Structure formats: structure tokens, C-alpha cells
Amino acid sequence: MFEDKIIPLDVWISSFVEWLVENYREIFQLIKWPVEKILAGFDMGLNSLPPFIVILILAFCAWRFSGWGLALFSSLSMVLIGMLGFWEDTMTTLAMVLASVLFCTIAGVPLGIAAGRNNRVEIIIRPFLDAMQTTPSFVYLVPIVMLFSVGNVAGVLATIIFAMPPIIRLTSLGIRQVHPELVEAALAFGATRWQVLVKVQIPLALPTILAGLNQTIMMALAMVVIAALIGAGGLGSPVVLGLNTLDIGLAVIAGLSIVLLAMVLDRITQSMAGKNNQ
Amino acid sequence: MDKIIIKHLYKIFGSDPNEAIKMLNQGQTKEEVFEKTGMTVGVNDATFTIKKGEIFVVMGLSGSGKSTLVRMLNRLIEPSGGNIFINDKNITQLSQDDLVQFRLKNMSMVFQSFALMPHMTVLENAAFGLELAKESQKKRKDRAMEALIQVGLEGWEDQYPTQLSGGMQQRVGLARGLAVDPDIILMDEAFSALDPLIRTEMQDELLKLQDNSERTIVFISHDLDEALRIGDRIAIMEGGRVVQVGTPEEILQNPADDYVRAFFRGVDPTNVISAGEIVNTNYPTIIKKKTGGIRAALEQLNSKDYNYGYVLNSNRNFLGIVSIDTLRETVDENLTDQPIDACYLPEVHTAFEDDNMQDILPEVASKSWPIPVVDSNNVYKGVVSKNRFLRTLHKSDKNGYQ
């Protein structure tokens, strides 16, 4: 019954994106620039450090926020990844995750704070967050490629969009969960809005914000792997290669490395949030 | 001296407060305003003053607008109409910056739910107001410590609020309010969340802290006993209106309307009405001379037909009671040269004017003479007789409370 009533939305969108690319390419290149620099910095840093230093840093973080158990688990996992032959790929993935999480935090925390303090902001950004989280990740790889071409930077940009919602949502939630009487008390004692934010709302929302950070890191890791489809490097590449050549062994050991890295990052950031909760 | 002057203060929750105020001024009730416009009247034309140094209790049931009224004093809630003058400054006109300064310097607040910062230690909580005012670390610590000592929390400064009992948490809340050394403290049902024993203890503590202090306290309560216990004056609110303002005695003895009367039903007036309120000043007083005076005293009692006379010195300090019988005996035995002390009745105890009727009841009941009442300087104020005592009870009964 819909044969003659089809809306050519796909055509419109295609022409809109084409129009964007034609007219605003410079602007998109401008957006790319800081991401490119930061990513390059992380990538170079992590890959030029001797592996045992990286392992030591991770183990120290694990020990600091949790204890010896997690420190041992992290070290063993990283050693295993190295012995599987994926050290460089893992460092590239880690650099991409760190770069995207950095931008997610820089943009997401202030947005979340604004949404937490102002209902109108919350109402406006909520549909965008829903769209960002539910759109299948493959779908926006296409416009990303058109706007930013392929490679690691495009992959990180796609990851930023995909991984930002949790930190915005949980920052907003954390701010909203601060008991209104505490805000009232601060105001009654002469706090400015800024003082209410930095002395009451943010400290009390911190555990929830860190839980959001943990979620964002996990989602970034998932997306960075998928971004291999648009030519991003790192642990995603061997998976895609294994898929294309039906090399099951390669795909599985690359997958195992991803899982280990994910577990290490998850446990460390979770214990960070837990530590702050006490 | 008037510290806070409140004039025609309104708070309307809704879209068009001015319209609602107009309707109220035309004599429509809160209910009518709500029915016609959907707006809620929080506070309706409140006008009264609060004096410097007093504990002023705002009392009413929940929903009577007392919390709203008090939050308008520091503009946590913006008034819809009317004016508030504090230290002759119109609070409703303050700019945002001036308002912040005013809250920092002049006014602090104590909350029912304590509202302590869970991420700060007891000391940091007590110093919170000073931190907001950007005082130096040293001054913060010194002042906060001083306040904690005042409320008896020495030694607890490094704990976190959750590690403390409810009563102790509210002591921290009180210390936070005291540390900034404000001229006004607002206390919003500050002791309502505490169990009765601790509540009484905190009330006493507050009275002690307030003793000889210039500080003005505005205390919200729904608990009548609390209001009567700590209030120098009380405002009673009903449905957003202030129905009556006065001292506890005034309100007890002359309730403004049935609402107030109903409020006081069940209050034991002997706990509230003080001896000073019901003294009889008609009883003959005898000023003691250096010698003699016994004959003159007897003559005075005979002529006025009283059985007892109250002997005072020239400063009106109370010395003793003489009865017509002891005087006559002395005269009959021709011993009138001796000082009048010889005629004093034994086992005479005075009552203080602040003692309530409950306190003086045993004395009134057990002695045949009316009980002399003095102030804290032993200056004679009058007497309380059995007759006067019973009549006061009877009158209270008629007013609706028993």
C-alpha cells in the first residue's frame, strides 16, 4: 500500500551530506585537527615507551585504586597480550581509546552538568543522546568517512560520538541526585552558583560521574574495534583481517586481546569510582 | 529594638501572583483563589516584627506556610509581594551580589534534615560558611573549632557526619550556623527529627547559647511544647496567614480565634503561665524600720482586714511574712521594742516570677499564706494565693485548653 507514497528521505540525506562535504569541508578538517594531534601524541607516547614501563604504570594504577590482586591481573593480561604478538596494535587501540575518552570528558562533563542543573537543556539533549546510543554503529561510519575520510582519526571521531552519551547522562544524573537540601544549605550560607557547583554538586556527583567515565571507556573500546572497518588501526584490524580471510585463529587471539584490555581498563576505572564512593 | 520588620508579605506559587494578591485583597480566600486560578497561596499578607535578641517561634501545622515565610527572609524563596526590612535594609530589593553578601555575613540557617555535607569532616562542615566567605585557613579552623566547642563536639572534628548520631549531627548543623557569627539564625524545624529526650536537651542547649546574646533566632516549629518552651514570642500561622503574634502567656490567655484555641487544647496551662503573670499586688506590704514597727504593722493589717503582711526593706527586697496572730501575741506580751524579725513566720519560701504554676503548686497548696513572688534580685513582685491560682486554672479552662 505504500508503493506510491515512499518518502525519498535517503536521497535527501545523501544530497545533504554531499552538500555539507562540498561546502564545509574546511570546517570538518578543522575539527579533525586537534583530534589528530592528540591521537598522534598518545600513539607515539605509548608505542615509544618500553612495554614494561606501560605495564608498570597500569599495575601501579591498579594497585593504587584496588590492590595487589588487580595489579597482578593487569600485569599478567598485558604480558599475555604482548606474547600473542599484539603489543603495538594494543597500544594503538589504547591511544585511540584515551584520545576519544579525553574528548568525551572535555565535552561530556560540562554538557552533563548543564543538563543536570537545567531541565530545558536536559530535554533538548536527551533525544540526541538517544539517537547517538541507539543508532547502529555501522550506520554513521558512512557519513564519517565522507566528511573525514578514512583512518585512525576518522575512527576516533566516530568513537567520540558513540561513547559520549554515558558520561553526559551519568554526570547529569549525579548532579540531580545531590540532595536539594544540601544545595539549599549552601545557598543559605551565601554560596554563589559556581560555589554550589564546585563545592557541593561536583564532589557529591563524582562517584556517578566516574561510573559514567567507566561506561564511556568501555563503549569507546567497542567502537574503536569496529572503526577498523573504516581503516582505523589497532586491534580491530587483525579481527577484520581474520574475518575477511576466514583466519579463525587470528580473529580469536585478537578478540582475546581486546577482551583482556577491556577487563583491565574496566576493573581499574571501576575501582576508581568505588574508591571515591567511600 | 526591631530587628526584622515584615510588611504585607505574600508568596503565591503560580503564573500570575499579582492577580492572586489582588483577589486576596478583595477578600477572597486562599481556597477561592486556588479554585479560580489554580495558584497556591503560600503566605498571605504577613505583617509583624521580630525584636533583636529574641527567640521568635513561627508555629503552625504543615502546609501553614511557616517554612515558606522563613525562606523568604533569606530569599531562598522570592517573595511575591510585600517588604522585609532587616537592620533597616530592604531585603526584597537586594541585588544578587548583595544578597550573597547578606547571607554570608548576617544570616545562617539550621535545617530539619541537618543538611550536612557528607564529603566534608565535622570541622569542614562547621567551617563551611567561612569557606564560602573565603576566609583564611587559620581563621576558618579557629572559628569552626570555637563553635564546635560551644556545642560540645570537641574531639569529633575529624569524623564524617554519617559517623555521628542524629543529635550530634544537628550539633554540627548548629555549629555551622554559629561559626559565621551571624546576627540572625533561621532554624527550620531544627529539632523535629530528633527523639524527644535529645530534643529537650538541644532546646536547653539553645537557650543556654542564647543567654545574654544579641543574636536573633527565628525558629520554625510545629510542636507547641517546643514553641512554649523556647519562644520569647510566638507567631501562629494558619493557611498562610499569621493569626496571632505574642508571648506564650498572651496567646494562652487570650487566643485570637478558635484556631489558636484549638491549637492550645491539651496544653497544661500550669506549664506555661508563670507566677509573675498571676501575682496579686494588693496584699499589704510593710517596710521594715530599724526598730519597732510591730504596732504599726498590726494596725495596718487590722484596718485592711488581711491576715498576712509582707515585710520588705527600703529596696523592696522581700524579708519575711508576719501574720496578724504573731503580731498580736507580741503586742499582748509587751515585746514591741524588738525588731519585727521576731514575728516572721517559719518555713517561708519565695517563688521566682519566672517559675511556672506547676513549680509553685506544692508551695501554694501546703502553706496557709499566699506565696510571695520575687524577681531574680529578690525584689518583691506580689503574691499568689490559692484563690488566684484556682481562678487562673478555671479561666484557662474556659479558653479551651485544660
XYZ file of C-alpha atoms in Angstrom:
680
model
C 0.000 0.000 0.000
C 2.983 2.332 0.415
C 4.391 1.847 -3.093
C 3.429 5.290 -4.359
C 3.856 7.038 -1.004
C 7.551 6.407 -0.353
C 9.349 9.428 1.057
C 12.760 9.747 -0.580
C 14.433 10.579 2.727
C 17.515 8.583 1.801
C 18.018 10.703 -1.287
C 17.597 13.882 0.735
C 20.091 12.806 3.322
C 22.613 11.783 0.701
C 22.348 15.118 -1.021
C 22.511 16.931 2.328
C 25.727 15.168 3.285
C 27.157 15.778 -0.177
C 26.251 19.425 0.146
C 27.943 19.540 3.560
C 31.094 17.948 2.193
C 31.243 20.292 -0.793
C 30.705 23.492 1.129
C 32.076 22.926 4.592
C 34.979 20.603 4.087
C 37.354 23.117 5.691
C 35.326 23.222 8.872
C 35.381 19.462 9.179
C 39.112 19.446 8.561
C 39.385 21.995 11.366
C 37.508 19.695 13.754
C 39.865 16.912 12.746
C 42.981 18.857 13.618
C 43.032 18.714 17.477
C 41.912 15.076 17.433
C 44.724 14.230 15.056
C 47.338 15.925 17.236
C 46.187 14.409 20.497
C 45.868 10.962 18.993
C 49.317 11.193 17.446
C 50.718 12.222 20.816
C 49.164 9.309 22.696
C 50.083 6.836 19.964
C 53.678 7.939 19.831
C 53.966 8.079 23.584
C 52.570 4.608 24.216
C 54.438 2.960 21.351
C 57.772 4.526 22.166
C 57.648 3.555 25.839
C 59.221 0.170 26.577
C 56.387 -2.303 27.245
C 57.476 -2.991 30.824
C 57.056 0.710 31.687
C 53.498 0.693 30.336
C 52.779 -2.497 32.271
C 54.279 -0.911 35.381
C 52.106 2.200 35.021
C 48.948 0.100 34.611
C 49.923 -2.126 37.534
C 50.545 0.933 39.698
C 47.113 2.375 38.867
C 45.520 -0.992 39.632
C 47.373 -1.250 42.933
C 46.584 2.359 43.885
C 42.829 2.128 43.324
C 42.258 -1.529 44.158
C 45.142 -3.634 45.413
C 47.734 -6.286 44.673
C 45.224 -8.672 43.116
C 44.223 -6.340 40.353
C 47.816 -5.216 39.837
C 48.840 -8.819 39.264
C 45.884 -9.496 36.951
C 46.652 -6.370 34.883
C 50.342 -7.226 34.533
C 49.638 -10.814 33.506
C 46.992 -9.738 30.984
C 49.313 -7.214 29.365
C 52.187 -9.710 29.263
C 49.884 -12.248 27.601
C 48.797 -9.664 25.001
C 52.453 -8.993 24.259
C 53.193 -12.682 23.924
C 50.286 -13.078 21.478
C 52.106 -10.543 19.290
C 49.604 -7.718 19.582
C 51.569 -5.225 21.681
C 51.761 -2.455 19.045
C 48.144 -2.953 17.978
C 47.046 -2.825 21.613
C 48.968 0.397 22.205
C 47.354 1.950 19.135
C 43.922 0.884 20.368
C 44.706 2.214 23.831
C 45.819 5.539 22.341
C 42.597 5.781 20.326
C 40.518 4.945 23.410
C 42.363 7.509 25.535
C 42.051 10.207 22.879
C 38.328 9.653 22.379
C 37.661 9.429 26.126
C 39.586 12.650 26.647
C 37.363 14.497 24.177
C 34.240 12.795 25.518
C 35.119 14.037 29.010
C 36.009 17.558 27.916
C 32.696 17.915 26.105
C 30.544 15.495 28.063
C 31.091 16.598 31.669
C 30.160 20.278 31.108
C 27.181 19.197 28.994
C 26.104 16.780 31.691
C 26.450 19.482 34.352
C 24.355 21.871 32.267
C 21.732 19.173 31.779
C 21.796 18.309 35.472
C 21.181 21.865 36.574
C 18.719 22.894 33.894
C 15.672 20.913 32.815
C 15.427 22.657 29.471
C 18.959 21.623 28.497
C 18.169 18.069 29.603
C 15.032 17.959 27.443
C 16.870 19.312 24.403
C 19.864 16.978 24.549
C 18.032 13.812 25.540
C 16.793 12.883 22.008
C 20.306 13.432 20.647
C 21.739 11.127 23.285
C 19.100 8.516 22.497
C 19.944 8.735 18.800
C 23.696 8.562 19.442
C 23.309 5.476 21.605
C 20.787 3.528 19.553
C 21.983 4.208 16.024
C 23.844 1.061 14.948
C 27.493 1.945 14.927
C 27.923 0.915 11.282
C 25.368 3.492 10.214
C 27.303 6.592 10.984
C 30.559 5.258 9.722
C 29.401 6.251 6.216
C 28.922 9.995 6.757
C 32.059 9.994 8.912
C 34.039 8.625 6.007
C 32.531 11.195 3.646
C 33.283 14.070 5.978
C 36.579 12.986 7.460
C 37.789 10.269 5.059
C 39.277 7.047 6.460
C 41.933 6.168 9.015
C 42.603 6.407 12.738
C 41.380 9.994 13.152
C 38.045 9.261 11.483
C 37.790 6.199 13.706
C 38.373 8.279 16.826
C 35.765 10.826 15.717
C 33.183 8.082 15.240
C 34.158 6.726 18.653
C 33.753 10.120 20.313
C 30.170 10.371 19.067
C 29.364 6.793 20.034
C 30.934 6.854 23.505
C 29.895 10.295 24.735
C 26.288 9.641 25.896
C 27.017 7.694 29.113
C 29.268 10.340 30.596
C 26.722 13.064 29.799
C 23.846 11.041 31.188
C 25.582 9.943 34.365
C 27.036 13.392 35.049
C 23.534 14.822 34.770
C 22.165 12.044 36.961
C 24.903 12.572 39.536
C 24.181 16.302 39.741
C 20.462 15.627 40.037
C 20.976 13.083 42.784
C 22.584 15.652 45.087
C 20.033 16.199 47.824
C 18.242 19.530 47.200
C 18.551 20.408 50.886
C 22.338 20.401 50.535
C 22.127 22.863 47.669
C 19.685 24.937 49.688
C 22.000 24.855 52.688
C 24.915 26.037 50.559
C 22.817 28.882 49.137
C 21.587 29.832 52.604
C 25.191 30.217 53.740
C 25.906 32.555 50.856
C 27.282 30.268 48.149
C 27.282 31.570 44.592
C 26.039 29.254 41.844
C 29.644 28.475 40.966
C 30.480 27.616 44.589
C 27.422 25.370 44.792
C 28.745 23.560 41.732
C 32.376 23.088 42.746
C 31.944 22.673 46.491
C 28.769 20.635 46.673
C 27.386 19.287 43.426
C 30.526 18.039 41.666
C 32.160 16.419 44.730
C 28.947 14.597 45.567
C 28.293 13.619 41.948
C 31.861 12.382 41.446
C 31.249 8.650 42.015
C 28.412 8.728 39.486
C 30.482 10.773 37.031
C 33.283 8.195 37.339
C 30.798 5.405 36.677
C 29.893 7.316 33.510
C 33.569 7.555 32.623
C 33.880 3.797 33.019
C 30.918 3.259 30.666
C 32.367 5.687 28.163
C 35.715 3.870 28.179
C 34.015 0.531 27.586
C 31.948 1.896 24.714
C 34.997 3.608 23.228
C 36.876 0.333 23.242
C 33.999 -1.438 21.490
C 33.743 1.263 18.864
C 37.477 1.565 18.224
C 37.449 -2.084 17.146
C 34.512 -1.534 14.801
C 36.271 1.528 13.416
C 38.737 -0.876 11.805
C 36.084 -1.162 9.101
C 36.956 2.396 8.036
C 40.643 1.771 8.112
C 41.454 2.561 11.722
C 44.417 0.592 13.027
C 44.860 -1.252 16.276
C 43.308 -4.487 17.495
C 40.340 -4.135 15.141
C 42.486 -4.692 12.049
C 43.504 -8.300 12.788
C 39.868 -9.081 13.612
C 38.680 -7.663 10.286
C 41.548 -9.375 8.506
C 40.703 -12.665 10.170
C 37.080 -12.220 9.174
C 37.919 -11.488 5.539
C 40.382 -14.337 5.146
C 38.432 -16.753 7.369
C 41.552 -16.998 9.561
C 39.713 -18.093 12.679
C 42.852 -18.389 14.819
C 43.903 -14.809 14.121
C 40.425 -13.452 14.797
C 40.161 -15.328 18.101
C 43.530 -14.288 19.541
C 42.902 -10.657 18.501
C 39.467 -10.928 20.142
C 41.089 -12.353 23.276
C 43.459 -9.392 23.451
C 40.514 -6.990 23.173
C 38.717 -8.762 25.995
C 41.808 -8.663 28.237
C 42.405 -4.980 27.582
C 38.720 -4.273 28.227
C 38.811 -6.145 31.536
C 41.941 -4.335 32.695
C 40.518 -0.898 31.840
C 37.117 -1.734 33.316
C 38.417 -3.049 36.630
C 40.791 -0.138 37.122
C 38.222 2.576 36.379
C 35.529 0.802 38.388
C 37.728 0.653 41.438
C 38.456 4.360 40.896
C 34.739 5.111 41.151
C 34.395 2.765 44.109
C 37.283 4.363 45.926
C 35.647 7.740 45.567
C 32.377 6.464 46.879
C 33.704 5.758 50.331
C 14.631 47.144 69.084
C 13.052 45.764 65.963
C 15.457 43.538 64.073
C 13.202 42.201 61.360
C 10.161 44.062 60.088
C 7.835 42.173 57.805
C 5.197 44.141 55.953
C 2.355 42.688 53.888
C 4.434 39.766 52.750
C 2.919 37.401 50.179
C 4.056 34.267 48.444
C 1.954 32.919 45.609
C 3.022 29.799 43.736
C 1.660 30.140 40.216
C 1.715 32.004 36.954
C 0.295 35.390 37.907
C 0.989 36.249 41.560
C -0.209 39.849 41.254
C -3.638 38.701 40.180
C -3.851 36.342 43.158
C -2.747 39.094 45.556
C -5.465 41.337 44.131
C -8.055 38.656 44.717
C -6.860 38.143 48.297
C -7.025 41.866 48.920
C -10.615 41.853 47.674
C -11.346 39.448 50.475
C -11.322 36.166 48.622
C -9.973 33.168 50.470
C -6.981 31.024 49.662
C -9.349 28.228 48.585
C -11.263 30.526 46.222
C -8.021 31.714 44.643
C -6.953 28.127 44.095
C -10.309 27.125 42.610
C -10.444 30.031 40.174
C -6.808 30.311 39.108
C -5.040 27.134 40.208
C -2.481 29.219 42.077
C -1.439 28.234 45.589
C -1.201 30.836 48.302
C 1.868 30.116 50.422
C 1.934 33.183 52.617
C -0.940 35.616 52.796
C -0.359 39.186 53.981
C 2.054 38.545 56.839
C 2.899 41.612 58.897
C 4.856 41.518 62.146
C 8.181 42.417 63.686
C 10.884 40.381 65.349
C 12.927 42.005 68.095
C 16.660 41.947 68.449
C 17.955 39.160 70.666
C 14.743 37.204 70.974
C 13.845 33.663 70.050
C 10.870 34.102 67.795
C 8.967 30.928 67.052
C 6.832 30.602 63.937
C 4.362 27.866 64.654
C 1.769 26.131 62.536
C 0.762 22.790 61.109
C 2.440 21.504 57.968
C 1.213 23.471 54.981
C 0.551 26.577 57.034
C 3.297 28.446 55.187
C 5.804 28.716 58.002
C 8.728 27.240 56.055
C 7.912 29.443 53.091
C 7.748 32.513 55.310
C 11.137 31.868 56.843
C 12.769 31.079 53.497
C 11.653 34.479 52.263
C 13.747 36.107 54.996
C 16.945 34.989 53.234
C 15.214 34.816 49.860
C 15.747 31.139 49.269
C 12.168 31.729 48.160
C 11.450 35.016 46.408
C 8.502 36.940 47.879
C 5.617 37.681 45.509
C 4.761 40.914 47.262
C 5.498 42.984 50.344
C 8.698 44.033 52.066
C 11.156 42.669 54.584
C 13.419 45.050 56.473
C 16.393 43.674 58.339
C 18.686 46.174 60.073
C 16.632 48.819 58.230
C 17.689 47.375 54.877
C 15.006 46.259 52.464
C 15.923 42.627 51.789
C 13.467 42.246 48.930
C 15.364 44.920 46.959
C 18.863 43.436 47.276
C 20.757 42.624 44.078
C 22.047 39.067 43.663
C 25.560 40.094 44.774
C 24.298 41.996 47.794
C 22.076 39.080 48.675
C 25.065 36.716 48.683
C 26.979 39.158 50.919
C 23.978 39.447 53.225
C 23.682 35.675 53.547
C 27.431 35.356 54.178
C 27.523 37.952 56.920
C 24.140 38.360 58.553
C 22.188 35.186 58.439
C 22.739 31.475 58.801
C 20.349 28.564 58.828
C 19.866 25.226 60.578
C 17.845 22.547 58.804
C 15.468 19.816 59.898
C 17.369 17.202 57.908
C 20.694 18.661 59.148
C 21.834 19.116 55.504
C 25.466 18.451 56.369
C 27.920 17.887 53.541
C 28.669 14.147 53.587
C 32.010 14.637 51.829
C 33.326 17.002 54.480
C 34.550 16.332 58.012
C 32.769 17.756 61.028
C 35.321 20.561 61.172
C 34.976 21.339 57.466
C 31.215 21.349 57.809
C 31.378 23.762 60.720
C 33.716 25.965 58.672
C 31.544 25.803 55.554
C 30.158 29.342 55.785
C 33.644 30.731 56.384
C 34.991 28.787 53.418
C 32.309 30.323 51.199
C 33.293 33.742 52.544
C 36.895 32.941 51.508
C 38.290 33.417 54.990
C 41.874 32.319 55.642
C 42.522 28.668 56.539
C 43.558 29.632 60.044
C 40.529 31.778 60.760
C 38.231 29.071 59.399
C 39.758 26.469 61.622
C 39.802 28.656 64.730
C 36.240 29.875 64.401
C 34.900 26.425 63.500
C 36.709 24.862 66.448
C 35.323 27.519 68.745
C 31.792 26.811 67.504
C 32.267 23.054 67.897
C 33.410 23.566 71.474
C 30.337 25.723 72.104
C 28.052 22.887 71.047
C 30.086 20.257 72.899
C 31.659 18.462 69.948
C 35.288 18.837 70.873
C 37.238 15.811 69.743
C 34.872 14.897 66.923
C 36.222 17.340 64.341
C 37.890 14.750 62.087
C 34.869 12.436 61.870
C 32.414 12.463 58.990
C 28.775 13.390 59.645
C 27.480 9.880 58.875
C 29.548 8.545 61.755
C 27.574 10.693 64.205
C 24.171 10.223 65.852
C 21.255 12.451 64.845
C 21.611 14.705 67.858
C 25.314 15.150 67.253
C 24.765 15.817 63.573
C 22.420 18.631 64.455
C 25.029 19.987 66.840
C 27.326 20.195 63.814
C 24.497 21.976 61.967
C 24.224 24.394 64.861
C 27.999 24.904 64.967
C 27.969 25.661 61.235
C 25.322 28.286 61.928
C 27.244 29.780 64.845
C 30.703 29.797 63.251
C 29.912 32.627 60.845
C 28.768 34.699 63.832
C 25.551 35.934 62.206
C 23.087 38.345 63.793
C 20.212 36.116 62.770
C 19.900 32.332 62.740
C 16.963 30.740 60.989
C 16.091 27.339 62.377
C 13.755 25.299 60.229
C 12.204 22.582 62.420
C 15.761 22.159 63.595
C 14.983 19.677 66.364
C 11.943 17.927 64.887
C 13.883 14.958 63.559
C 15.424 14.197 66.953
C 13.972 11.881 69.556
C 12.211 13.606 72.462
C 14.951 13.351 75.056
C 17.628 14.698 72.713
C 15.206 17.356 71.514
C 14.745 18.718 75.032
C 18.483 18.615 75.564
C 19.063 20.606 72.382
C 16.405 23.137 73.346
C 18.151 23.710 76.656
C 21.455 23.998 74.850
C 19.987 26.590 72.526
C 18.574 28.590 75.424
C 21.966 28.470 77.096
C 23.740 29.640 73.936
C 21.205 32.391 73.506
C 21.614 33.620 77.075
C 22.913 37.196 77.038
C 23.349 37.021 73.291
C 22.487 39.757 70.847
C 21.648 37.137 68.275
C 18.123 36.875 66.971
C 16.716 33.428 66.338
C 13.757 32.694 64.114
C 12.642 29.182 64.912
C 10.061 27.219 62.958
C 8.186 24.506 64.775
C 5.008 22.508 64.565
C 5.491 21.402 68.138
C 3.598 23.537 70.598
C 5.524 22.371 73.642
C 8.736 23.354 71.907
C 7.349 26.758 70.977
C 6.223 27.432 74.523
C 9.488 26.185 75.953
C 11.930 28.216 73.928
C 9.917 31.057 72.406
C 10.158 34.580 73.737
C 7.369 35.344 71.337
C 5.355 33.146 69.027
C 3.623 33.736 65.710
C 0.888 31.277 64.882
C 0.234 30.593 61.210
C -2.755 29.012 59.591
C -3.318 28.584 55.865
C -0.643 31.147 55.000
C -1.964 33.783 57.389
C -0.326 34.907 60.597
C -3.220 34.573 63.031
C -1.604 35.785 66.210
C 1.703 37.107 67.476
C 2.532 37.383 71.154
C 4.308 35.942 74.149
C 3.285 32.401 75.084
C 1.313 33.736 78.051
C -0.521 36.316 75.989
C -1.542 33.764 73.431
C -2.555 31.221 76.060
C -4.640 33.656 77.997
C -6.212 35.469 75.031
C -6.276 33.230 71.997
C -7.167 35.291 68.926
C -9.605 32.810 67.446
C -10.897 29.260 67.548
C -7.963 28.004 65.502
C -5.466 29.211 68.071
C -7.697 27.964 70.863
C -7.872 24.539 69.261
C -4.121 24.566 68.974
C -3.773 25.003 72.688
C -6.334 22.390 73.627
C -4.499 19.813 75.637
C -1.789 22.175 76.775
C -1.362 22.182 80.510
C -1.523 25.891 81.406
C 0.400 25.327 84.612
C 3.419 24.605 82.434
C 3.141 27.894 80.639
C 1.729 30.558 82.890
C 4.347 31.913 85.242
C 3.965 33.053 88.803
C 4.802 36.602 87.739
C 1.808 36.591 85.396
C -0.771 35.933 88.079
C 0.543 37.803 91.117
C -1.773 39.787 93.296
C -0.234 43.092 94.332
C -2.992 44.154 96.742
C -1.611 42.382 99.785
C -0.252 44.787 102.406
C 3.491 45.326 102.401
C 5.328 46.513 105.464
C 8.590 48.401 105.105
C 10.950 47.363 107.848
C 12.262 50.112 110.129
C 15.412 49.884 112.253
C 13.398 49.327 115.402
C 9.793 48.690 116.331
C 7.041 48.924 113.776
C 5.179 45.960 115.197
C 2.275 48.000 116.465
C 2.026 49.895 113.179
C 2.056 46.636 111.248
C -0.730 45.190 113.362
C -2.747 48.350 112.865
C -2.215 48.175 109.086
C -3.381 44.550 108.840
C -6.351 45.184 111.140
C -7.545 48.165 109.178
C -7.317 46.402 105.805
C -8.643 43.162 107.228
C -5.791 40.980 105.954
C -4.308 38.078 107.900
C -0.785 38.339 106.499
C 1.653 41.135 105.809
C 4.799 41.039 103.661
C 7.879 42.696 105.116
C 10.277 44.407 102.693
C 13.345 46.564 103.117
C 13.583 50.005 101.601
C 14.727 48.479 98.274
C 11.570 46.369 98.221
C 13.589 43.207 98.797
C 11.490 40.532 100.437
C 12.381 39.779 104.069
C 9.590 37.747 105.645
C 5.893 37.287 106.376
C 4.112 38.363 109.518
C 0.635 37.205 110.456
C -1.971 39.067 112.430
C -1.731 36.343 115.112
C 2.041 36.571 115.641
C 1.848 40.358 115.744
C -0.983 40.372 118.286
C 0.871 37.868 120.509
C 3.931 40.117 120.575
C 1.844 43.157 121.393
C -0.013 41.287 124.146
C 3.295 40.262 125.715
C 4.539 43.841 125.506
C 7.575 42.933 123.462
C 7.065 45.612 120.831
C 10.578 47.061 121.247
C 12.215 44.202 119.456
C 12.682 44.246 115.685
C 9.865 42.877 113.544
C 12.027 39.842 112.602
C 10.772 38.159 115.740
C 7.292 37.932 114.263
C 8.351 36.247 110.990
C 6.569 33.031 110.182
C 8.806 29.971 109.922
C 9.337 27.954 106.726
C 8.565 30.720 104.322
C 9.786 30.122 100.775
C 9.609 32.600 97.959
C 8.714 31.797 94.368
C 10.504 33.389 91.409
C 8.424 35.281 88.926
C 9.647 33.013 86.079
C 8.577 29.853 87.885
C 5.539 28.389 86.220
C 2.389 27.441 88.071
C 3.472 23.821 88.097
C 6.603 24.747 90.036
C 4.839 26.716 92.751
C 1.849 24.397 93.140
C 3.260 22.404 96.137
C 4.105 25.600 97.998
C 0.708 27.175 97.278
C -1.098 24.027 98.345
C 0.830 23.364 101.551
C 1.026 26.824 103.119
C -1.856 28.754 104.638
C -0.486 32.118 103.462
C -0.266 33.406 99.875
C 3.173 32.686 98.430
C 5.425 35.723 97.945
C 6.861 36.140 94.440
C 10.203 37.857 93.784
C 12.359 38.549 90.756
C 15.948 37.386 90.370
C 17.148 40.305 92.561
C 14.798 39.272 95.350
C 12.584 42.298 94.689
C 9.020 41.654 95.820
C 6.505 41.391 92.974
C 3.315 40.325 94.757
C 1.776 37.117 95.985
C -0.031 34.095 94.602
C -2.936 32.922 96.713
C -4.790 29.614 96.474
C -7.789 31.557 95.275
C -5.874 33.280 92.462
C -4.287 30.005 91.455
C -7.606 28.216 91.103
C -9.242 31.106 89.297
C -6.434 31.123 86.699
C -6.953 27.427 86.074
C -10.674 27.976 85.703
C -10.200 30.803 83.217
C -7.762 28.734 81.161
C -10.328 26.009 81.080
C -12.908 28.373 79.634
C -10.434 29.419 76.947
C -10.424 25.939 75.598
C -7.324 24.280 76.951
C -7.338 22.149 80.019
